[in-house]
């Protein structure tokens, strides 16, 4: 029995696995990472340690994982901005969005939403556009960071509407939401997941969802497309990746563990309740 026990101990995973969130606590990526970590841990048989390594619109955390050993013990969960928006804005990233990573799986679609301070006399996108057109130099908007999917989706919205608002980038959702509620900024764009608690409490107002469909948790909030911009769609997604070059055993076990986690009814229910749309796809899809 000794050799059998030793073989099992040496198999993957033999120690805790680090799941890096490249954004501050409180945003959609952090919510999903912490929601799936316990079930993922149960399936792998080792603790999943969630660690926030925020900075530079996810670049700090993404680079950390890209440079980690390709042994399956360091994973990254991040949004589309890490793999699509950042490379489009910065040709000298310290990681390659394709060559640096091994996909483990897509886990969720992340609806984005335009929001307003509750005292701003704007209740829908048409009213927002009209207000900006009347006083074009008055309004600004916040986002959870430069080069993020929120920043990108907001700029696409303003471009479609023919208006300009000054962008105020924040280091994550929490400080942007705090300044919106405090009246330091009149508008912001964020994930439905980050905004949902404040919307339910009546502390902020929803203007429009930027995706192709209405958010499950906010069925009364129209999309940008429904607000007069037919065909408009700009939302985000979340995926788990590992450093490129995973051993076959680690890759197979991670794929199976993530697939089982995302098929779990409790996990799916928690993600939906948090304002996210579970949308699992294998890294080989």
mmCIF file of C-alpha atoms in Angstrom, residues 172-185:
data_model
loop_
_atom_site.group_PDB
_atom_site.id
_atom_site.type_symbol
_atom_site.label_atom_id
_atom_site.label_comp_id
_atom_site.label_asym_id
_atom_site.label_seq_id
_atom_site.Cartn_x
_atom_site.Cartn_y
_atom_site.Cartn_z
ATOM 1 C CA UNK A 172 -12.096 48.751 -9.254
ATOM 2 C CA UNK A 173 -15.854 48.775 -8.799
ATOM 3 C CA UNK A 174 -16.014 49.605 -5.089
ATOM 4 C CA UNK A 175 -14.467 53.115 -5.238
ATOM 5 C CA UNK A 176 -16.394 53.979 -8.416
ATOM 6 C CA UNK A 177 -19.657 52.931 -6.789
ATOM 7 C CA UNK A 178 -18.819 54.880 -3.627
ATOM 8 C CA UNK A 179 -18.251 58.080 -5.607
ATOM 9 C CA UNK A 180 -21.430 57.551 -7.630
ATOM 10 C CA UNK A 181 -23.498 57.188 -4.462
ATOM 11 C CA UNK A 182 -21.700 60.159 -2.919
ATOM 12 C CA UNK A 183 -22.458 62.380 -5.906
ATOM 13 C CA UNK A 184 -18.836 62.920 -6.936
ATOM 14 C CA UNK A 185 -19.724 61.565 -10.394
#
